[in-house]
mmCIF file of C-alpha atoms in Angstrom:
data_model
loop_
_atom_site.group_PDB
_atom_site.id
_atom_site.type_symbol
_atom_site.label_atom_id
_atom_site.label_comp_id
_atom_site.label_asym_id
_atom_site.label_seq_id
_atom_site.Cartn_x
_atom_site.Cartn_y
_atom_site.Cartn_z
ATOM 1 C CA MET W 160 84.383 119.418 113.598
ATOM 2 C CA THR W 161 85.934 120.006 110.036
ATOM 3 C CA GLU W 162 83.091 120.024 106.663
ATOM 4 C CA PRO W 163 84.255 117.869 104.266
ATOM 5 C CA SER W 164 84.199 118.754 100.831
ATOM 6 C CA SER W 165 80.541 117.850 99.431
ATOM 7 C CA VAL W 166 80.329 115.811 96.342
ATOM 8 C CA ARG W 167 78.637 115.203 93.310
ATOM 9 C CA ARG W 168 75.724 113.177 93.792
ATOM 10 C CA SER W 169 76.070 110.584 90.807
ATOM 11 C CA PRO W 170 73.363 108.199 89.557
ATOM 12 C CA ASP W 171 74.568 104.788 88.267
ATOM 13 C CA LYS W 172 74.819 102.784 91.379
ATOM 14 C CA ALA W 173 78.560 102.202 90.487
ATOM 15 C CA ALA W 174 79.199 105.473 90.497
ATOM 16 C CA ARG W 175 77.027 106.437 93.991
ATOM 17 C CA ARG W 176 79.065 103.925 95.633
ATOM 18 C CA ALA W 177 82.036 105.451 94.438
ATOM 19 C CA ASP W 178 80.645 108.450 95.608
ATOM 20 C CA ILE W 179 80.075 107.529 98.618
ATOM 21 C CA LEU W 180 83.473 105.821 99.462
ATOM 22 C CA LYS W 181 85.449 109.507 98.522
ATOM 23 C CA ALA W 182 83.204 111.714 100.941
ATOM 24 C CA ALA W 183 83.774 108.574 103.897
ATOM 25 C CA LEU W 184 87.781 109.721 102.867
ATOM 26 C CA GLU W 185 87.284 113.116 103.753
ATOM 27 C CA VAL W 186 85.082 112.647 106.649
ATOM 28 C CA PHE W 187 87.711 109.869 108.076
ATOM 29 C CA ALA W 188 90.962 111.915 107.366
ATOM 30 C CA ALA W 189 88.947 115.270 108.081
ATOM 31 C CA ASN W 190 88.119 113.484 111.553
ATOM 32 C CA GLY W 191 89.611 110.622 112.371
ATOM 33 C CA TYR W 192 87.853 106.992 112.683
ATOM 34 C CA ALA W 193 86.392 107.717 115.900
ATOM 35 C CA SER W 194 85.217 110.499 115.674
ATOM 36 C CA ALA W 195 83.791 109.907 112.139
ATOM 37 C CA ARG W 196 80.759 109.916 112.325
ATOM 38 C CA LEU W 197 77.735 108.729 109.796
ATOM 39 C CA ASP W 198 75.346 111.451 109.474
ATOM 40 C CA ASP W 199 78.353 113.517 108.591
ATOM 41 C CA VAL W 200 78.978 110.825 105.434
ATOM 42 C CA ALA W 201 76.296 110.815 103.713
ATOM 43 C CA ARG W 202 75.449 115.010 104.197
ATOM 44 C CA ALA W 203 78.882 115.643 101.787
ATOM 45 C CA ALA W 204 78.155 112.024 99.384
ATOM 46 C CA GLY W 205 74.011 114.404 98.237
ATOM 47 C CA VAL W 206 72.381 110.310 99.823
ATOM 48 C CA ALA W 207 70.355 109.548 102.377
ATOM 49 C CA LYS W 208 71.761 107.709 105.390
ATOM 50 C CA GLY W 209 69.010 105.414 105.191
ATOM 51 C CA THR W 210 71.140 105.901 101.219
ATOM 52 C CA LEU W 211 74.922 104.266 102.539
ATOM 53 C CA TYR W 212 73.280 102.173 105.129
ATOM 54 C CA LEU W 213 71.946 99.726 101.043
ATOM 55 C CA TYR W 214 75.570 99.930 100.396
ATOM 56 C CA PHE W 215 78.219 99.744 103.315
ATOM 57 C CA ALA W 216 75.894 98.373 106.081
ATOM 58 C CA ASP W 217 77.773 100.291 109.817
ATOM 59 C CA LYS W 218 81.202 102.380 109.968
ATOM 60 C CA GLN W 219 82.983 99.903 110.048
ATOM 61 C CA ALA W 220 82.258 98.376 106.144
ATOM 62 C CA LEU W 221 82.529 101.154 105.188
ATOM 63 C CA PHE W 222 86.099 101.987 106.551
ATOM 64 C CA GLU W 223 86.318 98.373 104.942
ATOM 65 C CA GLY W 224 84.752 99.729 101.370
ATOM 66 C CA LEU W 225 88.046 102.019 100.742
ATOM 67 C CA ILE W 226 91.093 99.549 102.050
ATOM 68 C CA LYS W 227 89.293 96.946 99.446
ATOM 69 C CA GLU W 228 89.524 100.586 97.196
ATOM 70 C CA ASN W 229 92.671 101.151 97.492
ATOM 71 C CA LEU W 230 94.572 99.786 98.771
ATOM 72 C CA ALA W 231 93.949 95.526 98.224
ATOM 73 C CA PRO W 232 94.516 96.040 95.071
ATOM 74 C CA ILE W 233 98.136 96.964 94.811
ATOM 75 C CA PRO W 234 99.464 92.669 95.254
ATOM 76 C CA ASP W 235 97.274 91.988 92.790
ATOM 77 C CA LEU W 236 98.937 94.305 90.461
ATOM 78 C CA ALA W 237 102.625 93.513 91.629
ATOM 79 C CA LEU W 238 101.514 89.515 91.193
ATOM 80 C CA GLY W 239 101.258 90.715 87.367
ATOM 81 C CA MET W 240 103.968 92.309 87.180
ATOM 82 C CA LEU W 241 106.414 89.444 88.796
ATOM 83 C CA ASN W 242 104.574 86.849 86.571
ATOM 84 C CA ALA W 243 104.050 88.875 82.833
ATOM 85 C CA PHE W 244 108.659 89.766 83.983
ATOM 86 C CA ASP W 245 111.170 87.984 82.618
ATOM 87 C CA GLY W 246 114.140 90.136 83.198
ATOM 88 C CA PRO W 247 116.643 90.155 86.320
ATOM 89 C CA THR W 248 114.951 90.371 89.494
ATOM 90 C CA GLU W 249 116.696 93.306 90.606
ATOM 91 C CA ASP W 250 115.312 94.371 87.677
ATOM 92 C CA LEU W 251 111.484 93.617 88.369
ATOM 93 C CA ILE W 252 112.314 94.827 92.495
ATOM 94 C CA ARG W 253 113.178 98.176 91.196
ATOM 95 C CA ALA W 254 110.219 98.388 88.570
ATOM 96 C CA LEU W 255 108.514 97.069 91.448
ATOM 97 C CA SER W 256 108.988 99.626 93.553
ATOM 98 C CA GLY W 257 108.667 102.810 91.113
ATOM 99 C CA VAL W 258 104.640 101.445 90.783
ATOM 100 C CA LEU W 259 104.316 100.908 94.327
ATOM 101 C CA LEU W 260 105.343 104.806 95.225
ATOM 102 C CA ALA W 261 103.913 105.548 92.204
ATOM 103 C CA ARG W 262 100.129 104.387 94.082
ATOM 104 C CA ILE W 263 101.050 105.592 97.355
ATOM 105 C CA GLN W 264 102.412 109.106 96.341
ATOM 106 C CA THR W 265 98.694 109.062 95.087
ATOM 107 C CA PRO W 266 95.667 110.602 97.700
ATOM 108 C CA PRO W 267 93.317 108.873 98.387
ATOM 109 C CA VAL W 268 95.617 105.641 98.530
ATOM 110 C CA ARG W 269 98.170 107.686 101.210
ATOM 111 C CA GLN W 270 95.227 109.515 102.792
ATOM 112 C CA VAL W 271 94.384 105.099 104.198
ATOM 113 C CA MET W 272 97.426 104.146 105.272
ATOM 114 C CA GLN W 273 97.773 106.814 107.226
ATOM 115 C CA LEU W 274 94.421 106.903 108.419
ATOM 116 C CA MET W 275 95.663 102.708 109.511
ATOM 117 C CA ILE W 276 99.213 103.872 110.469
ATOM 118 C CA SER W 277 97.079 106.834 112.853
ATOM 119 C CA GLU W 278 94.017 104.260 113.792
ATOM 120 C CA GLY W 279 94.534 100.805 113.719
ATOM 121 C CA HIS W 280 96.492 100.303 116.758
ATOM 122 C CA ARG W 281 93.223 101.597 118.455
ATOM 123 C CA PHE W 282 90.847 99.339 116.361
ATOM 124 C CA PRO W 283 92.078 95.777 116.262
ATOM 125 C CA GLU W 284 88.952 95.346 113.742
ATOM 126 C CA LEU W 285 90.154 96.789 111.195
ATOM 127 C CA ALA W 286 93.329 95.890 111.903
ATOM 128 C CA ALA W 287 92.500 92.290 110.636
ATOM 129 C CA PHE W 288 90.909 93.240 108.178
ATOM 130 C CA HIS W 289 94.173 95.464 106.508
ATOM 131 C CA TYR W 290 96.351 91.997 107.417
ATOM 132 C CA ARG W 291 94.184 89.482 105.577
ATOM 133 C CA GLU W 292 93.053 91.130 102.793
ATOM 134 C CA VAL W 293 96.448 93.562 101.857
ATOM 135 C CA VAL W 294 99.179 92.786 103.679
ATOM 136 C CA THR W 295 98.892 88.528 103.774
ATOM 137 C CA GLN W 296 98.995 89.711 99.881
ATOM 138 C CA GLY W 297 101.654 91.711 99.556
ATOM 139 C CA LEU W 298 103.983 89.183 101.912
ATOM 140 C CA GLU W 299 103.150 86.540 99.242
ATOM 141 C CA VAL W 300 104.661 88.649 96.501
ATOM 142 C CA VAL W 301 108.140 88.852 98.236
ATOM 143 C CA ARG W 302 107.991 85.271 98.858
ATOM 144 C CA ALA W 303 106.723 84.725 95.548
ATOM 145 C CA ILE W 304 109.814 87.192 93.948
ATOM 146 C CA VAL W 305 112.468 86.089 96.366
ATOM 147 C CA ARG W 306 112.350 82.488 95.276
ATOM 148 C CA ARG W 307 112.136 83.758 91.232
ATOM 149 C CA GLY W 308 115.764 85.549 92.484
ATOM 150 C CA GLN W 309 116.718 82.416 94.474
ATOM 151 C CA THR W 310 116.606 80.355 91.738
ATOM 152 C CA ARG W 311 117.853 81.884 89.374
ATOM 153 C CA GLY W 312 120.538 82.933 91.198
ATOM 154 C CA GLU W 313 120.383 86.438 91.643
ATOM 155 C CA ILE W 314 119.601 86.281 95.247
ATOM 156 C CA GLU W 315 121.154 84.120 97.706
ATOM 157 C CA GLY W 316 119.981 83.146 102.378
ATOM 158 C CA ASP W 317 116.415 83.461 102.698
ATOM 159 C CA GLY W 318 116.305 86.051 104.992
ATOM 160 C CA LEU W 319 113.911 87.568 103.287
ATOM 161 C CA LEU W 320 111.997 84.324 102.815
ATOM 162 C CA ARG W 321 111.325 85.244 107.067
ATOM 163 C CA HIS W 322 110.735 89.312 107.158
ATOM 164 C CA PRO W 323 108.966 90.131 103.521
ATOM 165 C CA GLN W 324 107.930 93.617 105.624
ATOM 166 C CA VAL W 325 111.752 94.653 105.066
ATOM 167 C CA LEU W 326 110.587 94.844 100.737
ATOM 168 C CA PHE W 327 107.351 97.925 102.885
ATOM 169 C CA ALA W 328 110.381 99.266 105.024
ATOM 170 C CA PRO W 329 110.786 102.180 102.882
ATOM 171 C CA VAL W 330 106.831 102.491 101.852
ATOM 172 C CA ILE W 331 105.822 103.210 106.259
ATOM 173 C CA THR W 332 109.456 104.852 106.454
ATOM 174 C CA LEU W 333 107.863 107.097 103.678
ATOM 175 C CA VAL W 334 104.482 107.586 104.959
ATOM 176 C CA VAL W 335 104.895 107.185 108.335
ATOM 177 C CA TRP W 336 108.602 109.904 108.306
ATOM 178 C CA ASN W 337 106.306 112.591 105.831
ATOM 179 C CA MET W 338 103.150 112.240 108.429
ATOM 180 C CA THR W 339 105.724 113.425 111.116
ATOM 181 C CA PHE W 340 107.208 115.546 109.321
ATOM 182 C CA ASP W 341 106.786 117.112 106.119
ATOM 183 C CA LYS W 342 106.653 120.563 107.292
ATOM 184 C CA VAL W 343 109.386 120.762 108.753
ATOM 185 C CA ALA W 344 112.467 117.732 107.084
ATOM 186 C CA PRO W 345 110.154 116.425 104.614
ATOM 187 C CA LEU W 346 111.963 113.119 102.871
ATOM 188 C CA ASP W 347 112.079 113.447 98.476
ATOM 189 C CA GLU W 348 110.567 109.653 98.620
ATOM 190 C CA ARG W 349 112.049 109.452 95.513
ATOM 191 C CA ARG W 350 115.409 108.929 96.189
ATOM 192 C CA PHE W 351 114.728 108.043 99.345
ATOM 193 C CA ALA W 352 113.114 104.723 97.707
ATOM 194 C CA ASP W 353 115.707 104.548 95.379
ATOM 195 C CA ASP W 354 119.445 104.484 98.095
ATOM 196 C CA TYR W 355 117.170 102.160 99.411
ATOM 197 C CA ILE W 356 115.878 99.962 97.481
ATOM 198 C CA ALA W 357 120.109 100.562 96.109
ATOM 199 C CA LEU W 358 121.349 99.305 99.660
ATOM 200 C CA LEU W 359 118.538 96.683 99.875
ATOM 201 C CA LEU W 360 120.012 94.553 97.096
ATOM 202 C CA GLY W 361 123.737 94.512 98.082
ATOM 203 C CA GLY W 362 123.052 92.943 101.249
ATOM 204 C CA LEU W 363 120.117 90.721 99.049
ATOM 205 C CA LYS W 364 123.551 89.763 96.750
ATOM 206 C CA GLY W 365 125.992 88.968 99.572
ATOM 207 C CA GLU W 366 124.101 87.863 101.941
ATOM 208 C CA SER W 367 124.705 84.121 103.967
ATOM 209 C CA ALA W 368 122.205 82.612 104.163
#
C-alpha cells in the first residue's frame, strides 16, 4: 500500500478540514476507494482518528466531501458566468470551455474526476451523490445556455436540450484518454477542446429541429 506524504497539521477548524481532505485525496488516489483506510488518512493529515470523525462520519462522507470541495463549485461558477455574460452564445460556450478545462487541469479536480470514473460503477452510492450534487446542476446550466442561444436565434434545434451531456463529452474524453494513454499518446487538451467546440458550434448552427 502506497504511503501518502504527510500534511502539515493546522490549528484552525476550516484549515484542519482542508488538511483532512487533502490527505484523503492522496490516500484515495494512491490506493483506490475500496482499499483506502481512515487510519491512513488520519495519519497523513496529522490528526487522531477520533478527530477525523469530528469532521466526517465515515469513508463515504469523506469522499463526498472531496466531491463537494472540488467538483460541486464548477456548475455554480458556470451559472455565474452565464448570468453575467452579454455576448454571443458561441463566445459564452468558448469561455465556459476554457474555464472548465482550466479546472480539470488542476490536480485535485482531475484526481477526483479520475476516481469517480474508475470507482463510480463499483460504488453506486458515490455515483448517485455525484450525480445529484454536481451533474444535475451542470446539465441544467447547459440547458439554460441552449435556451439563451435559441432565444437569440444563435442555436437551432433541440438536440442539446435532449442531450446536454454532449457539451461535457470532451471533458470526459480528455480525462479518460489521458488516464489510459498519457504515456503513449497524450492529447493536447487545449487544442482538443478548441476543435471539439468548433465542431459542436458548427453543428448547432446548422441543426434542424
